[in-house]
Amino acid sequence: MSGVELQPESTQSEEKEEPKTAATTISSTEETKTENPNVALDNLAKTPIQLILQPTPQTPAKTPETPRIQKINNLKKSASFDSKNQPEDSKTPKQRDQLIEVPSDEVGRVENNIDNLPFYHGFMGRTECESMLSNHGDFLIRMTEVGRRVAYVISVRWHYQNSHVLVKRTKTKKLYWTKKYAFKSICELIAYHKLNQIPFYDNMTLICGLARHEWQLNNEQVTLNKKLGEGQFGEVHKGKLKPNVIKFYGVCTMKEPIMIVMEFCDGSSLEDVLLSKESKVSSEDKILYLFHAACGIDYLHGKHVIHRDIAARNCLLNSKKVLKISDFGLSVKGVAIKERKGGCLPVKYMAPETLKKGFYSTASDIYSYGALVYEVYTDGKTPFESCGLRGNELRKAIIGKSVILTIDVECPEFVKAIFEQSRLYDTEQRISSKRIIEIFKEEAGMHELDATGLFGRIGSFFSRVRRQKEAEPSVPILT
């Protein structure tokens, strides 16, 4: 980026440099602070912001190495000197500063898909962003265009001022950084600075992430179908919204009766369908239902919500054979939560770490998903019902591995593999919801098994043919 001028974002502001000290390595960033938007606009409207890297002091003291963190020497930063615009006395050869790379295992288990971070807002202008930042420590991550490139920005409210820090990327190892610590992903950068309350720039720390609005949907939730037309600003499509989760509208708590208001499903629960004696669930529908359940779980986990009670009784079907998960549990900021005391616990569906220590996580939901797979392929049987153990005895047996759930009926091999990987004792080794979805797509072509896809259309066709035969038995059907 040497000698490259980057145009400021839509609302220009003064660039603030990090204070120089002899005890630390000086870093540069494209951070801009909004002190007085009108004054800043007048001062910078006619000239672009020139990125200049401050020279490192000639005899700096060594920066103490953070424990358990690997130091990277002589790693180039993405910004460098522009000697043409430096004063005569500061024209020195290009110098290299030091970054400290933090290995992934030092950060911990982190969701590395930035789209799943609740405080990532995608493309967002500075004006809209600053309208959300109200309290000291509020922050969000957004995407913007700087010059001709797309960049990630950490926007934060700090001491009654709004600051916007561009996340930079090294050219060699493709590491993300803002001050002196470099990471393999932006998610790791955010998680490390937030967990350890280390300033990510200047003296600013990440305190309160501002979640997306309910109307800010993920692209994966929308399927585009027929194109209806186009205008000056884009195309218009007919599409489908598919989170596979029962929509929660709100609660009535002003007076008795206390009510929870949710979306209505015009079908039965999956448990009732599996136990029905009138008709048996087909193998295609079993795969379809488990795929929909995995999509619903993945959506919840992407919203940092742990369901805590995945079971056939909590899966509802509509008239189009679309399965949606209901009765979901608790929104969390961390990886796991402590179980509240009281209430009847579904021991037969719970993970061993939950039964042992009372902790729930996304991994414990996956363990329960394995119990759901068991229910589907045994036509509604309850897990562990044949072992003869109940309550605390069953709890101890599951923790001690003296009883293990197995599927002894005919089942596709890839479904058995999903079941076995979801029931692993070690939480770190269990399969993820995203991987389950990928396997269903790879092995069963789930784009064809959707209710509105190939099988659904074929089924609808034969249903119409059957109804026509019953209504007009004397009229031949042409094929």
Tab-separated table of C-alpha atoms in Angstrom:
chain	number	residue	atom	x	y	z
A	1	MET	CA	0.000	0.000	0.000
A	2	SER	CA	3.057	2.293	-0.193
A	3	GLY	CA	2.129	5.619	-1.794
A	4	VAL	CA	-1.537	4.649	-2.198
A	5	GLU	CA	-4.156	7.199	-1.225
A	6	LEU	CA	-7.366	5.740	0.231
A	7	GLN	CA	-10.478	7.827	0.080
A	8	PRO	CA	-12.251	8.185	3.457
A	9	GLU	CA	-15.697	6.715	4.028
A	10	SER	CA	-18.837	8.721	3.353
A	11	THR	CA	-18.547	10.720	6.587
A	12	GLN	CA	-14.978	12.006	6.752
A	13	SER	CA	-13.255	12.587	10.059
A	14	GLU	CA	-9.868	13.338	11.500
A	15	GLU	CA	-7.283	10.582	11.649
A	16	LYS	CA	-5.931	10.038	15.157
A	17	GLU	CA	-2.479	8.577	15.662
A	18	GLU	CA	-1.595	6.206	18.433
A	19	PRO	CA	0.613	7.911	21.075
A	20	LYS	CA	4.344	7.209	20.806
A	21	THR	CA	6.138	5.586	23.727
A	22	ALA	CA	9.614	4.167	24.090
A	23	ALA	CA	8.348	1.050	25.893
A	24	THR	CA	6.111	-0.359	23.161
A	25	THR	CA	6.244	-0.893	19.443
A	26	ILE	CA	4.465	1.848	17.511
A	27	SER	CA	1.664	0.572	15.252
A	28	SER	CA	-0.381	2.364	12.656
A	29	THR	CA	-3.992	1.831	11.716
A	30	GLU	CA	-6.579	3.483	9.555
A	31	GLU	CA	-8.618	4.384	12.630
A	32	THR	CA	-10.661	7.570	12.367
A	33	LYS	CA	-12.447	9.233	15.261
A	34	THR	CA	-15.525	11.403	14.939
A	35	GLU	CA	-15.070	14.358	17.298
A	36	ASN	CA	-17.039	16.957	15.394
A	37	PRO	CA	-18.491	15.685	12.108
A	38	ASN	CA	-19.112	19.158	10.673
A	39	VAL	CA	-15.608	20.459	11.388
A	40	ALA	CA	-14.056	17.237	10.157
A	41	LEU	CA	-16.093	17.412	6.968
A	42	ASP	CA	-14.945	20.983	6.265
A	43	ASN	CA	-11.292	20.134	6.948
A	44	LEU	CA	-11.124	16.949	4.872
A	45	ALA	CA	-13.739	17.336	2.156
A	46	LYS	CA	-11.210	18.413	-0.453
A	47	THR	CA	-8.268	16.163	0.331
A	48	PRO	CA	-8.044	12.393	0.739
A	49	ILE	CA	-6.568	10.812	3.836
A	50	GLN	CA	-2.901	9.873	3.297
A	51	LEU	CA	-1.821	6.749	5.188
A	52	ILE	CA	1.599	7.345	6.790
A	53	LEU	CA	3.417	4.921	9.046
A	54	GLN	CA	5.179	6.608	11.947
A	55	PRO	CA	8.889	5.664	12.150
A	56	THR	CA	9.883	3.398	14.996
A	57	PRO	CA	12.139	5.119	17.600
A	58	GLN	CA	15.819	4.441	16.981
A	59	THR	CA	16.383	2.658	20.309
A	60	PRO	CA	13.065	1.281	21.471
A	61	ALA	CA	12.823	-0.861	24.570
A	62	LYS	CA	11.909	-4.458	23.917
A	63	THR	CA	8.220	-5.223	24.103
A	64	PRO	CA	7.716	-7.939	26.742
A	65	GLU	CA	6.531	-11.138	25.117
A	66	THR	CA	3.056	-12.194	26.113
A	67	PRO	CA	3.113	-15.620	27.829
A	68	ARG	CA	2.183	-18.581	25.638
A	69	ILE	CA	2.084	-16.428	22.501
A	70	GLN	CA	4.419	-16.969	19.602
A	71	LYS	CA	6.265	-13.820	18.414
A	72	ILE	CA	6.676	-13.114	14.709
A	73	ASN	CA	9.752	-11.053	13.835
A	74	ASN	CA	10.086	-8.786	10.829
A	75	LEU	CA	6.529	-9.336	9.612
A	76	LYS	CA	5.553	-6.585	7.188
A	77	LYS	CA	2.465	-4.550	7.856
A	78	SER	CA	0.006	-3.730	5.127
A	79	ALA	CA	0.777	0.002	5.455
A	80	SER	CA	4.273	1.414	4.834
A	81	PHE	CA	6.176	4.677	4.497
A	82	ASP	CA	5.421	7.170	1.775
A	83	SER	CA	8.685	9.087	1.713
A	84	LYS	CA	7.434	11.699	-0.762
A	85	ASN	CA	5.105	13.255	1.784
A	86	GLN	CA	7.380	12.891	4.833
A	87	PRO	CA	9.261	15.920	6.228
A	88	GLU	CA	12.944	16.071	5.214
A	89	ASP	CA	14.180	15.127	8.684
A	90	SER	CA	11.993	12.014	8.797
A	91	LYS	CA	13.056	10.519	5.479
A	92	THR	CA	14.473	7.219	6.676
A	93	PRO	CA	14.619	3.806	4.994
A	94	LYS	CA	11.501	1.672	5.200
A	95	GLN	CA	11.376	-0.046	8.550
A	96	ARG	CA	9.606	-3.191	9.607
A	97	ASP	CA	7.591	-3.388	12.775
A	98	GLN	CA	6.796	-6.486	14.760
A	99	LEU	CA	3.493	-8.281	15.038
A	100	ILE	CA	2.727	-11.028	17.518
A	101	GLU	CA	0.823	-13.938	16.018
A	102	VAL	CA	-1.612	-15.591	18.404
A	103	PRO	CA	-2.098	-19.292	17.529
A	104	SER	CA	-5.671	-20.529	17.203
A	105	ASP	CA	-5.348	-22.854	20.195
A	106	GLU	CA	-4.521	-19.836	22.386
A	107	VAL	CA	-7.821	-18.220	21.425
A	108	GLY	CA	-9.948	-21.261	22.177
A	109	ARG	CA	-12.901	-22.756	20.341
A	110	VAL	CA	-14.222	-19.942	18.158
A	111	GLU	CA	-16.939	-19.757	15.509
A	112	ASN	CA	-14.845	-18.809	12.459
A	113	ASN	CA	-17.724	-17.889	10.168
A	114	ILE	CA	-18.063	-14.139	10.630
A	115	ASP	CA	-21.649	-14.275	9.326
A	116	ASN	CA	-22.600	-16.158	12.503
A	117	LEU	CA	-21.310	-13.468	14.856
A	118	PRO	CA	-24.401	-11.715	16.262
A	119	PHE	CA	-22.653	-8.323	16.239
A	120	TYR	CA	-21.534	-8.550	12.587
A	121	HIS	CA	-23.833	-6.356	10.472
A	122	GLY	CA	-22.479	-6.870	6.943
A	123	PHE	CA	-22.457	-3.810	4.685
A	124	MET	CA	-23.421	-0.766	6.724
A	125	GLY	CA	-22.780	2.942	6.271
A	126	ARG	CA	-21.137	5.030	8.959
A	127	THR	CA	-24.209	7.176	9.584
A	128	GLU	CA	-26.447	4.172	10.260
A	129	CYS	CA	-23.721	2.578	12.361
A	130	GLU	CA	-23.230	5.615	14.596
A	131	SER	CA	-26.963	5.855	15.231
A	132	MET	CA	-26.676	2.469	16.998
A	133	LEU	CA	-23.623	3.291	19.117
A	134	SER	CA	-24.996	4.947	22.235
A	135	ASN	CA	-23.171	3.718	25.363
A	136	HIS	CA	-19.502	3.624	26.318
A	137	GLY	CA	-18.003	0.334	25.083
A	138	ASP	CA	-20.705	-0.440	22.490
A	139	PHE	CA	-19.221	-1.978	19.350
A	140	LEU	CA	-20.145	-3.757	16.141
A	141	ILE	CA	-18.356	-5.138	13.095
A	142	ARG	CA	-19.349	-4.021	9.642
A	143	MET	CA	-18.159	-4.146	6.055
A	144	THR	CA	-17.426	-1.058	3.989
A	145	GLU	CA	-15.649	0.079	0.849
A	146	VAL	CA	-12.417	2.036	1.216
A	147	GLY	CA	-11.177	3.239	-2.130
A	148	ARG	CA	-11.618	0.264	-4.421
A	149	ARG	CA	-11.381	-2.466	-1.826
A	150	VAL	CA	-13.766	-4.034	0.650
A	151	ALA	CA	-12.670	-3.942	4.283
A	152	TYR	CA	-13.930	-4.895	7.733
A	153	VAL	CA	-14.358	-2.136	10.300
A	154	ILE	CA	-14.691	-2.299	14.076
A	155	SER	CA	-16.916	0.612	15.112
A	156	VAL	CA	-16.888	1.465	18.813
A	157	ARG	CA	-18.275	4.110	21.176
A	158	TRP	CA	-15.508	5.193	23.534
A	159	HIS	CA	-15.760	8.115	25.971
A	160	TYR	CA	-18.634	9.756	24.075
A	161	GLN	CA	-16.866	9.543	20.725
A	162	ASN	CA	-17.367	7.168	17.804
A	163	SER	CA	-14.231	5.510	16.432
A	164	HIS	CA	-13.891	3.343	13.339
A	165	VAL	CA	-10.871	1.022	13.104
A	166	LEU	CA	-10.088	-0.759	9.850
A	167	VAL	CA	-8.995	-4.361	10.283
A	168	LYS	CA	-5.797	-4.836	8.269
A	169	ARG	CA	-4.378	-7.961	6.726
A	170	THR	CA	-0.762	-8.972	6.224
A	171	LYS	CA	0.300	-9.844	2.718
A	172	THR	CA	2.427	-12.872	3.541
A	173	LYS	CA	0.577	-15.094	6.018
A	174	LYS	CA	-2.857	-13.509	5.537
A	175	LEU	CA	-3.218	-12.562	9.210
A	176	TYR	CA	-5.734	-10.033	10.531
A	177	TRP	CA	-4.641	-7.317	12.957
A	178	THR	CA	-5.468	-3.875	14.341
A	179	LYS	CA	-2.656	-3.116	16.796
A	180	LYS	CA	0.087	-5.648	17.546
A	181	TYR	CA	-1.617	-9.057	17.753
A	182	ALA	CA	-2.279	-10.947	14.519
A	183	PHE	CA	-4.823	-13.756	13.996
A	184	LYS	CA	-5.861	-16.219	11.315
A	185	SER	CA	-9.420	-14.845	11.251
A	186	ILE	CA	-11.350	-11.758	12.306
A	187	CYS	CA	-13.461	-13.938	14.599
A	188	GLU	CA	-10.343	-14.972	16.519
A	189	LEU	CA	-9.191	-11.358	16.702
A	190	ILE	CA	-12.483	-10.242	18.219
A	191	ALA	CA	-12.784	-13.214	20.587
A	192	TYR	CA	-9.237	-12.807	21.936
A	193	HIS	CA	-9.472	-9.067	22.602
A	194	LYS	CA	-12.966	-9.299	24.061
A	195	LEU	CA	-12.276	-12.283	26.331
A	196	ASN	CA	-9.006	-10.909	27.706
A	197	GLN	CA	-10.105	-7.246	27.644
A	198	ILE	CA	-6.933	-6.291	25.770
A	199	PRO	CA	-7.115	-2.942	23.903
A	200	PHE	CA	-7.564	-3.636	20.217
A	201	TYR	CA	-6.427	-0.095	19.384
A	202	ASP	CA	-5.167	2.773	21.528
A	203	ASN	CA	-6.805	2.185	24.927
A	204	MET	CA	-10.142	0.973	23.547
A	205	THR	CA	-11.549	-2.424	24.517
A	206	LEU	CA	-14.571	-4.378	23.285
A	207	ILE	CA	-17.269	-4.382	25.958
A	208	CYS	CA	-20.795	-4.760	24.556
A	209	GLY	CA	-21.432	-6.157	21.070
A	210	LEU	CA	-24.568	-4.773	19.421
A	211	ALA	CA	-26.615	-7.591	17.905
A	212	ARG	CA	-28.238	-7.439	14.501
A	213	HIS	CA	-31.863	-6.418	14.209
A	214	GLU	CA	-34.487	-9.095	13.676
A	215	TRP	CA	-34.977	-7.908	10.117
A	216	GLN	CA	-31.274	-8.461	9.277
A	217	LEU	CA	-31.486	-11.944	7.746
A	218	ASN	CA	-28.707	-14.285	6.630
A	219	ASN	CA	-28.434	-14.871	2.889
A	220	GLU	CA	-28.636	-18.620	3.509
A	221	GLN	CA	-32.169	-18.158	4.821
A	222	VAL	CA	-33.440	-16.995	1.424
A	223	THR	CA	-33.877	-19.139	-1.675
A	224	LEU	CA	-34.424	-17.218	-4.911
A	225	ASN	CA	-36.904	-18.772	-7.311
A	226	LYS	CA	-38.631	-17.104	-10.260
A	227	LYS	CA	-37.396	-13.711	-11.495
A	228	LEU	CA	-40.324	-11.307	-11.589
A	229	GLY	CA	-38.625	-8.295	-13.152
A	230	GLU	CA	-35.895	-5.737	-12.701
A	231	GLY	CA	-35.521	-2.022	-12.152
A	232	GLN	CA	-32.856	0.633	-11.907
A	233	PHE	CA	-31.565	-0.626	-8.555
A	234	GLY	CA	-31.786	-4.393	-8.945
A	235	GLU	CA	-33.810	-7.484	-9.789
A	236	VAL	CA	-37.062	-8.666	-8.211
A	237	HIS	CA	-37.424	-12.390	-7.470
A	238	LYS	CA	-40.024	-14.610	-5.955
A	239	GLY	CA	-38.334	-16.520	-3.163
A	240	LYS	CA	-38.669	-18.525	0.011
A	241	LEU	CA	-37.596	-17.815	3.580
A	242	LYS	CA	-36.552	-21.015	5.418
A	243	PRO	CA	-35.120	-20.901	8.980
A	244	ASN	CA	-36.799	-24.249	9.961
A	245	VAL	CA	-37.608	-22.807	13.398
A	246	ILE	CA	-41.018	-21.969	14.833
A	247	LYS	CA	-41.270	-18.192	14.919
A	248	PHE	CA	-41.579	-16.668	18.375
A	249	TYR	CA	-43.825	-13.587	18.357
A	250	GLY	CA	-43.825	-12.587	22.015
A	251	VAL	CA	-45.310	-13.154	25.472
A	252	CYS	CA	-48.401	-11.940	27.330
A	253	THR	CA	-47.421	-11.202	30.942
A	254	MET	CA	-49.680	-8.291	31.945
A	255	LYS	CA	-52.200	-10.575	33.649
A	256	GLU	CA	-53.354	-14.170	33.869
A	257	PRO	CA	-53.204	-16.302	31.858
A	258	ILE	CA	-49.498	-15.959	31.012
A	259	MET	CA	-49.087	-16.857	27.330
A	260	ILE	CA	-46.283	-17.524	24.851
A	261	VAL	CA	-47.305	-16.635	21.277
A	262	MET	CA	-45.652	-18.630	18.495
A	263	GLU	CA	-46.157	-19.504	14.838
A	264	PHE	CA	-48.910	-22.043	14.140
A	265	CYS	CA	-48.023	-25.297	12.363
A	266	ASP	CA	-51.007	-27.024	10.747
A	267	GLY	CA	-49.501	-30.508	11.036
A	268	SER	CA	-48.640	-32.794	13.954
A	269	SER	CA	-45.535	-33.213	16.039
A	270	LEU	CA	-42.879	-35.514	14.609
A	271	GLU	CA	-43.400	-37.828	17.585
A	272	ASP	CA	-47.100	-38.258	16.763
A	273	VAL	CA	-46.303	-38.925	13.103
A	274	LEU	CA	-43.678	-41.555	13.985
A	275	LEU	CA	-46.024	-43.325	16.420
A	276	SER	CA	-49.045	-43.182	14.143
A	277	LYS	CA	-50.516	-46.574	13.266
A	278	GLU	CA	-52.332	-45.240	10.203
A	279	SER	CA	-49.275	-44.774	8.000
A	280	LYS	CA	-45.563	-45.418	8.264
A	281	VAL	CA	-43.052	-42.635	7.594
A	282	SER	CA	-41.193	-43.326	4.338
A	283	SER	CA	-37.393	-43.488	4.184
A	284	GLU	CA	-37.352	-40.341	2.016
A	285	ASP	CA	-39.396	-38.419	4.581
A	286	LYS	CA	-37.166	-39.587	7.433
A	287	ILE	CA	-34.143	-38.121	5.684
A	288	LEU	CA	-36.090	-34.959	4.878
A	289	TYR	CA	-37.181	-34.460	8.507
A	290	LEU	CA	-33.685	-34.996	9.892
A	291	PHE	CA	-32.267	-32.570	7.333
A	292	HIS	CA	-34.813	-29.911	8.300
A	293	ALA	CA	-34.054	-30.475	11.988
A	294	ALA	CA	-30.315	-30.006	11.337
A	295	CYS	CA	-31.053	-26.764	9.461
A	296	GLY	CA	-33.121	-25.495	12.386
A	297	ILE	CA	-30.400	-26.370	14.905
A	298	ASP	CA	-27.744	-24.718	12.748
A	299	TYR	CA	-29.865	-21.548	12.540
A	300	LEU	CA	-30.222	-21.418	16.339
A	301	HIS	CA	-26.528	-22.023	16.916
A	302	GLY	CA	-25.722	-19.270	14.427
A	303	LYS	CA	-27.808	-16.943	16.601
A	304	HIS	CA	-25.912	-18.117	19.730
A	305	VAL	CA	-28.989	-19.934	21.004
A	306	ILE	CA	-28.820	-23.347	22.672
A	307	HIS	CA	-32.049	-25.347	22.351
A	308	ARG	CA	-31.419	-27.733	25.302
A	309	ASP	CA	-34.266	-30.154	24.478
A	310	ILE	CA	-33.905	-31.556	20.949
A	311	ALA	CA	-36.455	-34.364	20.599
A	312	ALA	CA	-39.203	-35.551	18.244
A	313	ARG	CA	-41.865	-34.091	20.554
A	314	ASN	CA	-40.414	-30.615	19.963
A	315	CYS	CA	-40.389	-30.881	16.162
A	316	LEU	CA	-43.562	-29.792	14.372
A	317	LEU	CA	-44.654	-30.475	10.798
A	318	ASN	CA	-46.830	-28.407	8.539
A	319	SER	CA	-49.064	-29.637	5.732
A	320	LYS	CA	-46.185	-29.369	3.237
A	321	LYS	CA	-43.944	-31.744	5.215
A	322	VAL	CA	-41.682	-28.956	6.383
A	323	LEU	CA	-40.293	-29.668	9.853
A	324	LYS	CA	-39.657	-26.824	12.287
A	325	ILE	CA	-38.110	-26.917	15.738
A	326	SER	CA	-40.162	-25.464	18.589
A	327	ASP	CA	-39.831	-24.891	22.332
A	328	PHE	CA	-36.242	-23.716	22.049
A	329	GLY	CA	-34.296	-22.640	25.060
A	330	LEU	CA	-31.879	-19.900	25.910
A	331	SER	CA	-29.754	-17.242	24.257
A	332	VAL	CA	-26.189	-17.226	25.491
A	333	LYS	CA	-23.024	-15.199	24.969
A	334	GLY	CA	-20.552	-17.927	25.889
A	335	VAL	CA	-20.051	-21.523	24.919
A	336	ALA	CA	-22.076	-23.092	27.715
A	337	ILE	CA	-24.499	-22.224	30.517
A	338	LYS	CA	-25.253	-23.708	33.918
A	339	GLU	CA	-28.567	-25.498	34.203
A	340	ARG	CA	-31.193	-23.906	36.403
A	341	LYS	CA	-32.392	-26.049	39.274
A	342	GLY	CA	-35.923	-27.371	39.325
A	343	GLY	CA	-38.151	-29.005	36.770
A	344	CYS	CA	-38.242	-32.463	35.245
A	345	LEU	CA	-35.140	-33.114	33.143
A	346	PRO	CA	-35.238	-35.252	29.970
A	347	VAL	CA	-32.343	-37.488	31.091
A	348	LYS	CA	-32.732	-39.895	28.155
A	349	TYR	CA	-31.938	-37.107	25.702
A	350	MET	CA	-29.229	-35.261	27.636
A	351	ALA	CA	-25.474	-35.281	27.000
A	352	PRO	CA	-23.114	-36.802	29.611
A	353	GLU	CA	-21.446	-33.446	30.375
A	354	THR	CA	-24.887	-31.962	31.041
A	355	LEU	CA	-25.844	-34.823	33.341
A	356	LYS	CA	-22.497	-34.638	35.139
A	357	LYS	CA	-21.908	-30.894	35.548
A	358	GLY	CA	-25.128	-29.244	34.407
A	359	PHE	CA	-23.546	-27.497	31.402
A	360	TYR	CA	-25.249	-27.064	28.042
A	361	SER	CA	-23.565	-26.117	24.781
A	362	THR	CA	-24.001	-26.404	21.029
A	363	ALA	CA	-22.248	-29.781	21.355
A	364	SER	CA	-24.860	-31.004	23.844
A	365	ASP	CA	-27.576	-30.074	21.334
A	366	ILE	CA	-25.787	-32.229	18.743
A	367	TYR	CA	-25.725	-35.145	21.226
A	368	SER	CA	-29.493	-34.781	21.608
A	369	TYR	CA	-29.833	-34.632	17.817
A	370	GLY	CA	-28.405	-38.150	17.821
A	371	ALA	CA	-31.309	-39.212	20.070
A	372	LEU	CA	-33.653	-37.642	17.498
A	373	VAL	CA	-32.050	-39.756	14.758
A	374	TYR	CA	-32.683	-42.811	16.955
A	375	GLU	CA	-36.364	-41.845	17.373
A	376	VAL	CA	-36.849	-41.366	13.634
A	377	TYR	CA	-35.356	-44.708	12.596
A	378	THR	CA	-37.005	-46.743	15.383
A	379	ASP	CA	-40.416	-45.275	14.564
A	380	GLY	CA	-40.722	-43.209	17.707
A	381	LYS	CA	-39.108	-45.390	20.378
A	382	THR	CA	-37.775	-43.545	23.430
A	383	PRO	CA	-33.984	-43.743	23.895
A	384	PHE	CA	-32.799	-46.213	26.575
A	385	GLU	CA	-36.364	-47.463	27.210
A	386	SER	CA	-35.259	-51.096	26.957
A	387	CYS	CA	-32.369	-50.888	29.440
A	388	GLY	CA	-34.707	-50.830	32.443
A	389	LEU	CA	-32.984	-47.867	34.133
A	390	ARG	CA	-34.718	-44.658	35.140
A	391	GLY	CA	-33.889	-41.335	36.754
A	392	ASN	CA	-30.631	-41.100	38.703
A	393	GLU	CA	-29.638	-44.697	37.899
A	394	LEU	CA	-29.843	-43.977	34.186
A	395	ARG	CA	-27.984	-40.706	34.689
A	396	LYS	CA	-25.054	-42.495	36.366
A	397	ALA	CA	-25.052	-45.209	33.706
A	398	ILE	CA	-24.837	-42.666	30.850
A	399	ILE	CA	-22.028	-40.744	32.595
A	400	GLY	CA	-20.157	-43.979	33.310
A	401	LYS	CA	-20.673	-45.334	29.763
A	402	SER	CA	-22.267	-48.512	31.094
A	403	VAL	CA	-25.196	-47.980	28.697
A	404	ILE	CA	-24.749	-46.793	25.122
A	405	LEU	CA	-27.452	-45.906	22.601
A	406	THR	CA	-27.214	-47.814	19.302
A	407	ILE	CA	-29.369	-48.117	16.185
A	408	ASP	CA	-29.991	-51.780	15.396
A	409	VAL	CA	-32.487	-51.265	12.568
A	410	GLU	CA	-32.014	-50.721	8.847
A	411	CYS	CA	-30.593	-47.263	8.267
A	412	PRO	CA	-28.511	-45.539	5.525
A	413	GLU	CA	-24.785	-45.736	6.235
A	414	PHE	CA	-24.295	-41.970	6.134
A	415	VAL	CA	-27.098	-41.500	8.673
A	416	LYS	CA	-25.454	-44.080	10.956
A	417	ALA	CA	-22.176	-42.170	10.620
A	418	ILE	CA	-23.920	-38.920	11.616
A	419	PHE	CA	-25.546	-40.690	14.561
A	420	GLU	CA	-22.273	-42.160	15.816
A	421	GLN	CA	-20.345	-38.887	15.452
A	422	SER	CA	-23.075	-36.966	17.260
A	423	ARG	CA	-23.000	-39.371	20.235
A	424	LEU	CA	-19.254	-39.198	20.924
A	425	TYR	CA	-18.416	-38.722	24.596
A	426	ASP	CA	-15.817	-35.993	23.935
A	427	THR	CA	-17.561	-32.720	23.062
A	428	GLU	CA	-14.632	-31.535	20.924
A	429	GLN	CA	-14.951	-34.564	18.627
A	430	ARG	CA	-18.680	-34.352	17.961
A	431	ILE	CA	-19.873	-33.443	14.511
A	432	SER	CA	-21.173	-29.907	13.919
A	433	SER	CA	-24.593	-28.940	12.573
A	434	LYS	CA	-22.988	-27.459	9.468
A	435	ARG	CA	-21.187	-30.705	8.702
A	436	ILE	CA	-24.425	-32.673	9.176
A	437	ILE	CA	-26.112	-30.440	6.598
A	438	GLU	CA	-23.198	-30.905	4.189
A	439	ILE	CA	-23.404	-34.700	4.498
A	440	PHE	CA	-27.151	-34.719	3.794
A	441	LYS	CA	-26.562	-32.608	0.693
A	442	GLU	CA	-23.652	-34.747	-0.508
A	443	GLU	CA	-25.127	-38.173	0.222
A	444	ALA	CA	-28.860	-37.632	-0.312
A	445	GLY	CA	-29.013	-34.615	-2.628
A	446	MET	CA	-31.267	-32.722	-0.269
A	447	HIS	CA	-31.911	-30.005	-2.793
A	448	GLU	CA	-34.074	-32.706	-4.455
A	449	LEU	CA	-35.637	-33.995	-1.245
A	450	ASP	CA	-37.072	-30.618	-0.213
A	451	ALA	CA	-40.871	-30.542	-0.066
A	452	THR	CA	-40.951	-28.035	-2.914
A	453	GLY	CA	-38.227	-29.841	-4.874
A	454	LEU	CA	-38.231	-32.852	-7.183
A	455	PHE	CA	-39.800	-35.391	-4.821
A	456	GLY	CA	-42.352	-32.861	-3.665
A	457	ARG	CA	-43.380	-32.044	-7.230
A	458	ILE	CA	-43.589	-35.718	-8.178
A	459	GLY	CA	-45.690	-36.416	-5.097
A	460	SER	CA	-47.994	-33.500	-5.876
A	461	PHE	CA	-48.398	-34.701	-9.461
A	462	PHE	CA	-49.467	-38.210	-8.468
A	463	SER	CA	-51.766	-36.792	-5.783
A	464	ARG	CA	-53.536	-34.709	-8.421
A	465	VAL	CA	-53.761	-37.742	-10.718
A	466	ARG	CA	-55.220	-39.840	-7.875
A	467	ARG	CA	-57.813	-37.177	-7.017
A	468	GLN	CA	-58.752	-36.845	-10.678
A	469	LYS	CA	-59.278	-40.612	-10.956
A	470	GLU	CA	-61.531	-40.608	-7.930
A	471	ALA	CA	-63.538	-37.642	-9.169
A	472	GLU	CA	-63.865	-38.704	-12.788
A	473	PRO	CA	-63.453	-42.492	-12.966
A	474	SER	CA	-64.922	-42.738	-16.459
A	475	VAL	CA	-62.533	-40.241	-18.044
A	476	PRO	CA	-59.209	-41.712	-19.197
A	477	ILE	CA	-56.002	-39.997	-18.019
A	478	LEU	CA	-53.618	-39.225	-20.885
A	479	THR	CA	-49.886	-39.578	-20.139
